[in-house]
GROMACS .gro file of C-alpha atoms in nm:
model
  215
    1ASP     CA    1   4.259   7.968  11.636
    2LEU     CA    2   4.562   7.760  11.593
    3LEU     CA    3   4.543   7.662  11.947
    4ASP     CA    4   4.193   7.550  11.894
    5ASP     CA    5   4.299   7.307  11.621
    6GLU     CA    6   4.551   7.128  11.843
    7PRO     CA    7   4.417   6.831  12.025
    8ASN     CA    8   4.345   6.852  12.379
    9ILE     CA    9   4.646   6.730  12.563
   10ASP     CA   10   4.619   6.628  12.914
   11PRO     CA   11   4.920   6.768  13.092
   12ARG     CA   12   4.910   6.465  13.320
   13GLU     CA   13   4.932   6.218  13.031
   14THR     CA   14   5.267   6.047  12.997
   15LEU     CA   15   5.399   6.019  12.645
   16GLN     CA   16   5.521   5.678  12.529
   17ILE     CA   17   5.886   5.690  12.425
   18GLU     CA   18   5.973   5.453  12.140
   19GLN     CA   19   6.168   5.165  12.281
   20ILE     CA   20   6.514   5.121  12.130
   21GLU     CA   21   6.602   4.761  12.036
   22ASN     CA   22   6.875   4.576  12.226
   23PRO     CA   23   7.200   4.562  12.024
   24GLU     CA   24   7.243   4.191  12.103
   25GLN     CA   25   6.903   4.112  11.956
   26VAL     CA   26   6.992   4.314  11.648
   27ASN     CA   27   7.310   4.112  11.600
   28LYS     CA   28   7.127   3.782  11.644
   29GLN     CA   29   6.863   3.883  11.392
   30THR     CA   30   7.129   3.992  11.146
   31ALA     CA   31   7.315   3.659  11.182
   32LYS     CA   32   6.991   3.464  11.138
   33GLN     CA   33   6.910   3.657  10.821
   34LYS     CA   34   7.262   3.590  10.692
   35ILE     CA   35   7.227   3.214  10.753
   36GLN     CA   36   6.891   3.207  10.577
   37LYS     CA   37   7.038   3.398  10.283
   38GLU     CA   38   7.328   3.148  10.255
   39ARG     CA   39   7.084   2.853  10.258
   40VAL     CA   40   6.880   3.011   9.981
   41GLN     CA   41   7.197   3.064   9.777
   42GLN     CA   42   7.301   2.696   9.829
   43ARG     CA   43   6.957   2.573   9.718
   44GLN     CA   44   6.977   2.795   9.413
   45ALA     CA   45   7.328   2.663   9.332
   46ARG     CA   46   7.212   2.301   9.358
   47ALA     CA   47   6.909   2.375   9.146
   48GLY     CA   48   7.134   2.539   8.888
   49ALA     CA   49   7.369   2.238   8.882
   50VAL     CA   50   7.079   1.998   8.837
   51SER     CA   51   6.943   2.213   8.561
   52VAL     CA   52   7.284   2.199   8.384
   53TRP     CA   53   7.287   1.815   8.386
   54SER     CA   54   6.923   1.809   8.275
   55ARG     CA   55   6.965   2.075   8.008
   56PRO     CA   56   6.936   1.923   7.655
   57LEU     CA   57   7.250   1.943   7.442
   58PRO     CA   58   7.242   2.113   7.102
   59PHE     CA   59   7.222   1.886   6.793
   60VAL     CA   60   7.148   1.590   7.024
   61GLY     CA   61   6.837   1.674   7.217
   62ALA     CA   62   6.942   1.454   7.511
   63PRO     CA   63   7.045   1.580   7.856
   64LEU     CA   64   7.411   1.595   7.949
   65TRP     CA   65   7.400   1.298   8.190
   66MET     CA   66   7.247   1.073   7.923
   67ALA     CA   67   7.516   1.169   7.670
   68LEU     CA   68   7.793   1.094   7.922
   69ALA     CA   69   7.637   0.757   8.008
   70LEU     CA   70   7.619   0.667   7.637
   71LEU     CA   71   7.986   0.759   7.592
   72ALA     CA   72   8.081   0.537   7.887
   73VAL     CA   73   7.891   0.241   7.739
   74LEU     CA   74   8.063   0.289   7.403
   75ALA     CA   75   8.406   0.305   7.569
   76VAL     CA   76   8.345  -0.022   7.758
   77ALA     CA   77   8.221  -0.195   7.440
   78GLY     CA   78   8.522  -0.077   7.240
   79GLY     CA   79   8.766  -0.200   7.505
   80SER     CA   80   8.599  -0.541   7.517
   81PHE     CA   81   8.621  -0.569   7.138
   82PHE     CA   82   8.995  -0.505   7.132
   83MET     CA   83   9.057  -0.744   7.423
   84LEU     CA   84   8.854  -1.030   7.269
   85ARG     CA   85   8.988  -0.981   6.915
   86PRO     CA   86   9.199  -1.289   6.813
   87LYS     CA   87   9.564  -1.229   6.761
   88ALA     CA   88   9.721  -1.254   6.416
   89SER     CA   89   9.924  -1.560   6.509
   90THR     CA   90   9.821  -1.812   6.770
   91LEU     CA   91  10.123  -2.039   6.722
   92PRO     CA   92  10.347  -2.064   7.027
   93VAL     CA   93  10.683  -1.898   7.000
   94VAL     CA   94  10.962  -2.142   7.074
   95SER     CA   95  11.253  -1.966   7.231
   96LYS     CA   96  11.603  -2.090   7.175
   97LEU     CA   97  11.726  -2.290   7.471
   98PRO     CA   98  12.051  -2.171   7.623
   99THR     CA   99  12.355  -2.385   7.564
  100VAL     CA  100  12.481  -2.545   7.884
  101THR     CA  101  12.851  -2.616   7.900
  102THR     CA  102  12.930  -2.910   8.123
  103ALA     CA  103  13.254  -2.891   8.315
  104PRO     CA  104  13.492  -3.183   8.269
  105ALA     CA  105  13.473  -3.461   8.522
  106SER     CA  106  13.694  -3.428   8.827
  107PRO     CA  107  13.835  -3.688   9.066
  108THR     CA  108  13.575  -3.581   9.322
  109GLY     CA  109  13.293  -3.624   9.069
  110TYR     CA  110  13.153  -3.270   9.119
  111GLY     CA  111  13.275  -3.118   8.794
  112ASP     CA  112  13.532  -2.886   8.952
  113PRO     CA  113  13.692  -2.704   8.655
  114THR     CA  114  14.010  -2.635   8.855
  115SER     CA  115  14.085  -3.002   8.915
  116THR     CA  116  14.286  -3.209   8.673
  117VAL     CA  117  14.137  -3.509   8.500
  118PRO     CA  118  14.328  -3.824   8.592
  119PRO     CA  119  14.502  -3.981   8.294
  120LYS     CA  120  14.360  -4.297   8.153
  121PRO     CA  121  14.553  -4.607   8.252
  122THR     CA  122  14.768  -4.736   7.977
  123THR     CA  123  14.731  -5.102   7.898
  124THR     CA  124  15.036  -5.297   7.808
  125PRO     CA  125  14.969  -5.504   7.499
  126THR     CA  126  14.994  -5.874   7.553
  127ILE     CA  127  15.280  -6.016   7.354
  128ALA     CA  128  15.212  -6.367   7.238
  129PRO     CA  129  15.496  -6.609   7.307
  130PRO     CA  130  15.693  -6.710   7.003
  131ALA     CA  131  15.576  -7.023   6.832
  132PRO     CA  132  15.791  -7.324   6.917
  133PRO     CA  133  16.002  -7.471   6.639
  134PRO     CA  134  15.842  -7.759   6.454
  135ASN     CA  135  15.895  -8.117   6.565
  136VAL     CA  136  16.000  -8.002   6.913
  137ILE     CA  137  15.812  -8.057   7.239
  138ALA     CA  138  15.809  -7.714   7.406
  139PRO     CA  139  15.563  -7.473   7.573
  140GLY     CA  140  15.293  -7.375   7.325
  141ALA     CA  141  15.343  -7.679   7.103
  142TYR     CA  142  15.095  -7.958   7.037
  143VAL     CA  143  15.175  -8.321   7.112
  144GLN     CA  144  15.015  -8.654   7.030
  145VAL     CA  145  14.995  -8.972   7.238
  146LYS     CA  146  15.198  -9.261   7.098
  147SER     CA  147  15.116  -9.563   7.312
  148ALA     CA  148  14.900  -9.863   7.233
  149SER     CA  149  14.784  -9.885   7.596
  150GLY     CA  150  14.721  -9.508   7.620
  151LEU     CA  151  14.879  -9.240   7.844
  152SER     CA  152  14.778  -9.148   8.199
  153VAL     CA  153  14.712  -8.782   8.292
  154ARG     CA  154  14.779  -8.698   8.659
  155ASP     CA  155  14.708  -8.393   8.874
  156ALA     CA  156  15.075  -8.354   8.972
  157PRO     CA  157  15.411  -8.422   8.796
  158THR     CA  158  15.477  -8.746   8.986
  159THR     CA  159  15.379  -9.111   8.966
  160SER     CA  160  15.201  -9.070   9.300
  161GLY     CA  161  14.973  -8.799   9.161
  162LYS     CA  162  14.603  -8.868   9.121
  163LYS     CA  163  14.513  -9.017   8.781
  164LEU     CA  164  14.264  -8.790   8.611
  165THR     CA  165  14.211  -8.976   8.285
  166VAL     CA  166  14.382  -9.195   8.028
  167LEU     CA  167  14.439  -9.053   7.680
  168PRO     CA  168  14.398  -9.307   7.400
  169ASN     CA  169  14.661  -9.363   7.133
  170GLY     CA  170  14.661  -9.072   6.882
  171ALA     CA  171  14.494  -8.820   7.115
  172LYS     CA  172  14.628  -8.461   7.091
  173ALA     CA  173  14.707  -8.214   7.373
  174HIS     CA  174  14.856  -7.868   7.418
  175ILE     CA  175  15.174  -7.796   7.619
  176THR     CA  176  15.097  -7.509   7.861
  177GLY     CA  177  15.430  -7.454   8.038
  178ALA     CA  178  15.777  -7.571   8.129
  179SER     CA  179  15.856  -7.931   8.208
  180GLN     CA  180  15.952  -8.080   8.542
  181THR     CA  181  16.154  -8.390   8.631
  182ALA     CA  182  16.040  -8.647   8.885
  183ASN     CA  183  16.067  -9.028   8.930
  184ASN     CA  184  16.319  -9.039   8.644
  185PHE     CA  185  16.055  -8.898   8.404
  186THR     CA  186  16.016  -8.563   8.232
  187TRP     CA  187  15.664  -8.430   8.294
  188TRP     CA  188  15.479  -8.175   8.077
  189PRO     CA  189  15.169  -7.975   8.174
  190ILE     CA  190  14.893  -8.011   7.913
  191ASP     CA  191  14.535  -7.900   7.842
  192GLN     CA  192  14.284  -7.921   7.556
  193PHE     CA  193  14.287  -8.300   7.584
  194ASP     CA  194  13.918  -8.316   7.688
  195PRO     CA  195  13.683  -8.201   7.407
  196ALA     CA  196  13.400  -8.154   7.663
  197ASN     CA  197  13.620  -7.932   7.884
  198PRO     CA  198  13.913  -7.775   7.695
  199GLN     CA  199  14.032  -7.589   8.009
  200ARG     CA  200  14.091  -7.916   8.194
  201SER     CA  201  14.463  -7.960   8.268
  202GLY     CA  202  14.704  -8.222   8.402
  203TRP     CA  203  15.053  -8.375   8.373
  204CYS     CA  204  15.187  -8.655   8.157
  205VAL     CA  205  15.533  -8.804   8.085
  206GLU     CA  206  15.728  -8.707   7.776
  207GLN     CA  207  15.823  -9.071   7.694
  208PHE     CA  208  15.487  -9.140   7.519
  209LEU     CA  209  15.444  -8.801   7.340
  210VAL     CA  210  15.548  -8.692   6.989
  211PRO     CA  211  15.530  -8.343   6.830
  212THR     CA  212  15.225  -8.278   6.609
  213THR     CA  213  15.015  -7.996   6.461
  214ALA     CA  214  14.715  -7.822   6.616
  215PRO     CA  215  14.390  -8.015   6.597
   0.00000   0.00000   0.00000
């Protein structure tokens, strides 16, 4: 009976043997599944990160990105306030200027401190000549013309000298130097005989002069 229950099998029928997959195809399929799995994990990680930024914070009710943006705005506003706040004192601070020491002058004029300063020239005081004795015709004394016809003043101590002027009787003059002798006369150099030009000078003979005081 058991043999009757078995299906009729044709002895000529060839049985199909299950085909075994190629190992290379198995490896490729495994790698493809691995890549797909990694992509799913990356998408899940990005979705999780976005959900963290979008998740509302406790006690605030705003998402994390909005709270961070608000903190950044407050930080910028606070920094601007401190930068624009006026200072306590706006007066300029005057610093003390350094003291500059000038080197003494040198002969070269460049302020070389090693050079010696030339000594100042000493001036010899002018000693006034002693006053002549009174009533004596001498250098430095004053004389007066004593001649009714006047007295000639020449440019040289000689009768051939050019006549410069004629002093009237009573005119005063100043003896400027030593006398000279010529043409049997004693000649004296004089000045201050011309009120318009006191420096004008000349020569006149002693014969018509007498000692006198300064005008």
